[in-house]
């Protein structure tokens, strides 16, 4: 390896290790169905999608459980993908694409998946991830900004934002 090529490789490695705090190509917040051209359908089930959304809504409503799904820095370094929950073939992932630590209610997480559960209109379901049907998909969390929980100090003082989390419905690799 020539000295200039070696220097380039070392510089690239150093830059990459320092660059883990930001995405080079962050994913958009708009909904992307994995049935779109160029994507790979995930073959998950609508029953499992409904189950995980209901479970997340239930979990967040239980006394003693956290009200928020939180991706703090540096644990959720920008672009980190975390498994949220799974049911059968359906795996819910969260990816931090913003510049700040983010936290969302479990209700907003669930509503992003199913449009609002049994109260959702056909239009709300169509706009949510469940509208991608069995192909799965991804989108930014749809935040209910009027929810009074977002007026708590951790949001008003800038510790957390409710923006910058992408939710993905993908096939469980273990199934």
mmCIF file of C-alpha atoms in Angstrom:
data_model
loop_
_atom_site.group_PDB
_atom_site.id
_atom_site.type_symbol
_atom_site.label_atom_id
_atom_site.label_comp_id
_atom_site.label_asym_id
_atom_site.label_seq_id
_atom_site.Cartn_x
_atom_site.Cartn_y
_atom_site.Cartn_z
ATOM 1 C CA UNK A 1 0.000 0.000 0.000
ATOM 2 C CA UNK A 2 1.398 3.369 -0.980
ATOM 3 C CA UNK A 3 1.923 5.971 1.755
ATOM 4 C CA UNK A 4 -0.775 8.252 0.291
ATOM 5 C CA UNK A 5 -3.298 5.396 0.081
ATOM 6 C CA UNK A 6 -2.442 4.370 3.656
ATOM 7 C CA UNK A 7 -2.917 7.976 4.843
ATOM 8 C CA UNK A 8 -6.270 8.151 3.031
ATOM 9 C CA UNK A 9 -7.416 4.859 4.619
ATOM 10 C CA UNK A 10 -6.389 5.985 8.117
ATOM 11 C CA UNK A 11 -8.063 9.372 7.619
ATOM 12 C CA UNK A 12 -11.262 7.709 6.436
ATOM 13 C CA UNK A 13 -11.227 5.350 9.421
ATOM 14 C CA UNK A 14 -10.686 8.231 11.860
ATOM 15 C CA UNK A 15 -13.453 10.249 10.223
ATOM 16 C CA UNK A 16 -15.855 7.306 10.312
ATOM 17 C CA UNK A 17 -15.223 6.642 14.000
ATOM 18 C CA UNK A 18 -15.798 10.311 14.838
ATOM 19 C CA UNK A 19 -18.753 10.533 12.482
ATOM 20 C CA UNK A 20 -20.951 8.075 14.336
ATOM 21 C CA UNK A 21 -22.821 10.977 15.917
ATOM 22 C CA UNK A 22 -24.557 11.886 12.664
ATOM 23 C CA UNK A 23 -26.179 10.194 9.672
ATOM 24 C CA UNK A 24 -24.509 10.613 6.326
ATOM 25 C CA UNK A 25 -27.831 9.870 4.610
ATOM 26 C CA UNK A 26 -30.673 10.145 7.110
ATOM 27 C CA UNK A 27 -33.918 8.466 6.155
ATOM 28 C CA UNK A 28 -36.930 10.641 5.366
ATOM 29 C CA UNK A 29 -39.875 10.930 7.741
ATOM 30 C CA UNK A 30 -42.403 10.285 4.961
ATOM 31 C CA UNK A 31 -44.005 6.861 4.810
ATOM 32 C CA UNK A 32 -42.192 4.339 2.650
ATOM 33 C CA UNK A 33 -43.932 1.015 2.035
ATOM 34 C CA UNK A 34 -41.660 -1.906 1.330
ATOM 35 C CA UNK A 35 -43.885 -2.769 -1.631
ATOM 36 C CA UNK A 36 -42.589 0.396 -3.385
ATOM 37 C CA UNK A 37 -40.263 -0.087 -6.369
ATOM 38 C CA UNK A 38 -36.787 -1.052 -5.202
ATOM 39 C CA UNK A 39 -37.975 -2.159 -1.751
ATOM 40 C CA UNK A 40 -38.325 -5.681 -0.366
ATOM 41 C CA UNK A 41 -41.779 -6.761 0.901
ATOM 42 C CA UNK A 42 -41.485 -8.196 4.406
ATOM 43 C CA UNK A 43 -44.431 -10.649 4.389
ATOM 44 C CA UNK A 44 -45.626 -9.814 7.899
ATOM 45 C CA UNK A 45 -49.226 -10.269 9.060
ATOM 46 C CA UNK A 46 -51.884 -7.643 9.686
ATOM 47 C CA UNK A 47 -52.941 -9.493 12.835
ATOM 48 C CA UNK A 48 -49.428 -9.170 14.269
ATOM 49 C CA UNK A 49 -49.201 -5.510 13.238
ATOM 50 C CA UNK A 50 -52.448 -4.807 15.109
ATOM 51 C CA UNK A 51 -51.181 -6.813 18.088
ATOM 52 C CA UNK A 52 -47.877 -4.903 18.444
ATOM 53 C CA UNK A 53 -49.643 -1.543 18.185
ATOM 54 C CA UNK A 54 -52.202 -2.571 20.814
ATOM 55 C CA UNK A 55 -49.458 -3.962 23.046
ATOM 56 C CA UNK A 56 -47.444 -0.712 22.875
ATOM 57 C CA UNK A 57 -50.536 1.365 23.646
ATOM 58 C CA UNK A 58 -51.372 -0.933 26.587
ATOM 59 C CA UNK A 59 -47.781 -0.954 27.887
ATOM 60 C CA UNK A 60 -47.605 2.838 27.959
ATOM 61 C CA UNK A 61 -50.885 3.071 29.862
ATOM 62 C CA UNK A 62 -49.877 0.791 32.740
ATOM 63 C CA UNK A 63 -49.061 2.342 36.094
ATOM 64 C CA UNK A 64 -45.362 1.960 36.856
ATOM 65 C CA UNK A 65 -44.317 1.686 33.194
ATOM 66 C CA UNK A 66 -42.668 4.605 31.419
ATOM 67 C CA UNK A 67 -45.025 6.845 29.447
ATOM 68 C CA UNK A 68 -42.395 7.461 26.776
ATOM 69 C CA UNK A 69 -40.269 5.456 24.389
ATOM 70 C CA UNK A 70 -36.914 7.224 24.686
ATOM 71 C CA UNK A 71 -33.778 7.209 22.541
ATOM 72 C CA UNK A 72 -31.195 9.138 24.605
ATOM 73 C CA UNK A 73 -27.769 10.194 23.403
ATOM 74 C CA UNK A 74 -25.159 8.772 23.316
ATOM 75 C CA UNK A 75 -26.882 5.383 23.830
ATOM 76 C CA UNK A 76 -28.965 5.904 20.696
ATOM 77 C CA UNK A 77 -26.227 7.543 18.716
ATOM 78 C CA UNK A 78 -27.748 9.157 15.647
ATOM 79 C CA UNK A 79 -28.798 6.494 13.139
ATOM 80 C CA UNK A 80 -28.974 3.762 15.786
ATOM 81 C CA UNK A 81 -31.738 1.213 15.215
ATOM 82 C CA UNK A 82 -33.327 -0.409 18.232
ATOM 83 C CA UNK A 83 -35.780 -3.263 18.466
ATOM 84 C CA UNK A 84 -38.967 -1.939 20.094
ATOM 85 C CA UNK A 85 -40.998 -5.145 20.258
ATOM 86 C CA UNK A 86 -41.790 -8.246 18.247
ATOM 87 C CA UNK A 87 -44.699 -10.595 17.685
ATOM 88 C CA UNK A 88 -44.254 -13.647 15.476
ATOM 89 C CA UNK A 89 -42.978 -12.494 12.102
ATOM 90 C CA UNK A 90 -43.393 -8.770 12.878
ATOM 91 C CA UNK A 91 -40.486 -6.774 14.270
ATOM 92 C CA UNK A 92 -40.913 -3.109 15.246
ATOM 93 C CA UNK A 93 -37.705 -1.106 14.989
ATOM 94 C CA UNK A 94 -37.003 2.515 15.948
ATOM 95 C CA UNK A 95 -34.241 4.546 14.352
ATOM 96 C CA UNK A 96 -32.963 7.884 15.615
ATOM 97 C CA UNK A 97 -32.312 10.186 12.657
ATOM 98 C CA UNK A 98 -32.408 13.574 14.364
ATOM 99 C CA UNK A 99 -29.603 15.478 16.024
ATOM 100 C CA UNK A 100 -31.100 15.370 19.519
ATOM 101 C CA UNK A 101 -32.175 12.824 22.102
ATOM 102 C CA UNK A 102 -35.797 11.963 21.359
ATOM 103 C CA UNK A 103 -38.740 10.648 23.317
ATOM 104 C CA UNK A 104 -42.278 9.867 22.180
ATOM 105 C CA UNK A 105 -45.398 8.591 23.898
ATOM 106 C CA UNK A 106 -46.251 4.950 23.432
ATOM 107 C CA UNK A 107 -49.606 6.188 22.100
ATOM 108 C CA UNK A 108 -47.870 8.092 19.291
ATOM 109 C CA UNK A 109 -45.707 5.057 18.572
ATOM 110 C CA UNK A 110 -48.784 2.803 18.368
ATOM 111 C CA UNK A 111 -50.768 5.329 16.314
ATOM 112 C CA UNK A 112 -47.920 5.582 13.813
ATOM 113 C CA UNK A 113 -48.253 1.833 13.336
ATOM 114 C CA UNK A 114 -52.044 1.410 13.220
ATOM 115 C CA UNK A 115 -53.507 4.895 12.779
ATOM 116 C CA UNK A 116 -55.224 4.942 16.166
ATOM 117 C CA UNK A 117 -56.416 1.411 16.855
ATOM 118 C CA UNK A 118 -60.135 0.702 16.963
ATOM 119 C CA UNK A 119 -60.876 4.463 16.898
ATOM 120 C CA UNK A 120 -58.984 5.032 13.626
ATOM 121 C CA UNK A 121 -60.827 6.106 10.507
ATOM 122 C CA UNK A 122 -60.111 4.273 7.237
ATOM 123 C CA UNK A 123 -58.081 7.332 6.165
ATOM 124 C CA UNK A 124 -55.975 7.239 9.356
ATOM 125 C CA UNK A 125 -55.282 3.523 8.892
ATOM 126 C CA UNK A 126 -54.356 4.063 5.246
ATOM 127 C CA UNK A 127 -51.874 6.806 6.219
ATOM 128 C CA UNK A 128 -50.249 4.718 8.997
ATOM 129 C CA UNK A 129 -47.782 1.862 8.571
ATOM 130 C CA UNK A 130 -50.615 -0.658 8.588
ATOM 131 C CA UNK A 131 -51.609 0.953 5.278
ATOM 132 C CA UNK A 132 -48.534 -0.737 3.796
ATOM 133 C CA UNK A 133 -50.291 -4.032 4.508
ATOM 134 C CA UNK A 134 -48.133 -7.155 4.759
ATOM 135 C CA UNK A 135 -45.184 -5.517 2.949
ATOM 136 C CA UNK A 136 -44.191 -3.502 6.034
ATOM 137 C CA UNK A 137 -42.678 -0.050 5.843
ATOM 138 C CA UNK A 138 -41.223 2.871 7.701
ATOM 139 C CA UNK A 139 -42.140 6.433 8.633
ATOM 140 C CA UNK A 140 -41.462 9.168 11.127
ATOM 141 C CA UNK A 141 -43.535 9.078 14.287
ATOM 142 C CA UNK A 142 -46.762 11.027 13.950
ATOM 143 C CA UNK A 143 -46.704 13.146 17.104
ATOM 144 C CA UNK A 144 -49.822 14.416 18.847
ATOM 145 C CA UNK A 145 -48.305 17.784 19.736
ATOM 146 C CA UNK A 146 -51.347 18.711 21.850
ATOM 147 C CA UNK A 147 -50.749 15.797 24.226
ATOM 148 C CA UNK A 148 -50.117 17.433 27.632
ATOM 149 C CA UNK A 149 -47.361 14.910 28.375
ATOM 150 C CA UNK A 150 -45.188 16.827 25.901
ATOM 151 C CA UNK A 151 -45.407 19.858 28.206
ATOM 152 C CA UNK A 152 -43.315 18.113 30.879
ATOM 153 C CA UNK A 153 -39.961 19.701 31.778
ATOM 154 C CA UNK A 154 -37.829 17.248 29.782
ATOM 155 C CA UNK A 155 -39.455 18.618 26.614
ATOM 156 C CA UNK A 156 -39.834 22.272 27.571
ATOM 157 C CA UNK A 157 -36.206 22.554 28.758
ATOM 158 C CA UNK A 158 -34.796 20.939 25.604
ATOM 159 C CA UNK A 159 -33.532 17.686 27.126
ATOM 160 C CA UNK A 160 -35.671 15.728 24.648
ATOM 161 C CA UNK A 161 -37.505 16.393 21.420
ATOM 162 C CA UNK A 162 -40.443 14.417 20.065
ATOM 163 C CA UNK A 163 -38.978 14.562 16.542
ATOM 164 C CA UNK A 164 -36.383 12.417 14.767
ATOM 165 C CA UNK A 165 -37.567 8.835 15.355
ATOM 166 C CA UNK A 166 -38.393 6.615 12.374
ATOM 167 C CA UNK A 167 -40.504 3.497 13.030
ATOM 168 C CA UNK A 168 -39.974 0.437 10.833
ATOM 169 C CA UNK A 169 -42.113 -2.674 10.484
ATOM 170 C CA UNK A 170 -39.888 -5.472 9.222
ATOM 171 C CA UNK A 171 -39.794 -9.246 9.224
ATOM 172 C CA UNK A 172 -38.391 -10.858 12.351
ATOM 173 C CA UNK A 173 -35.115 -12.423 11.172
ATOM 174 C CA UNK A 174 -35.593 -15.332 13.584
ATOM 175 C CA UNK A 175 -38.823 -16.489 11.880
#
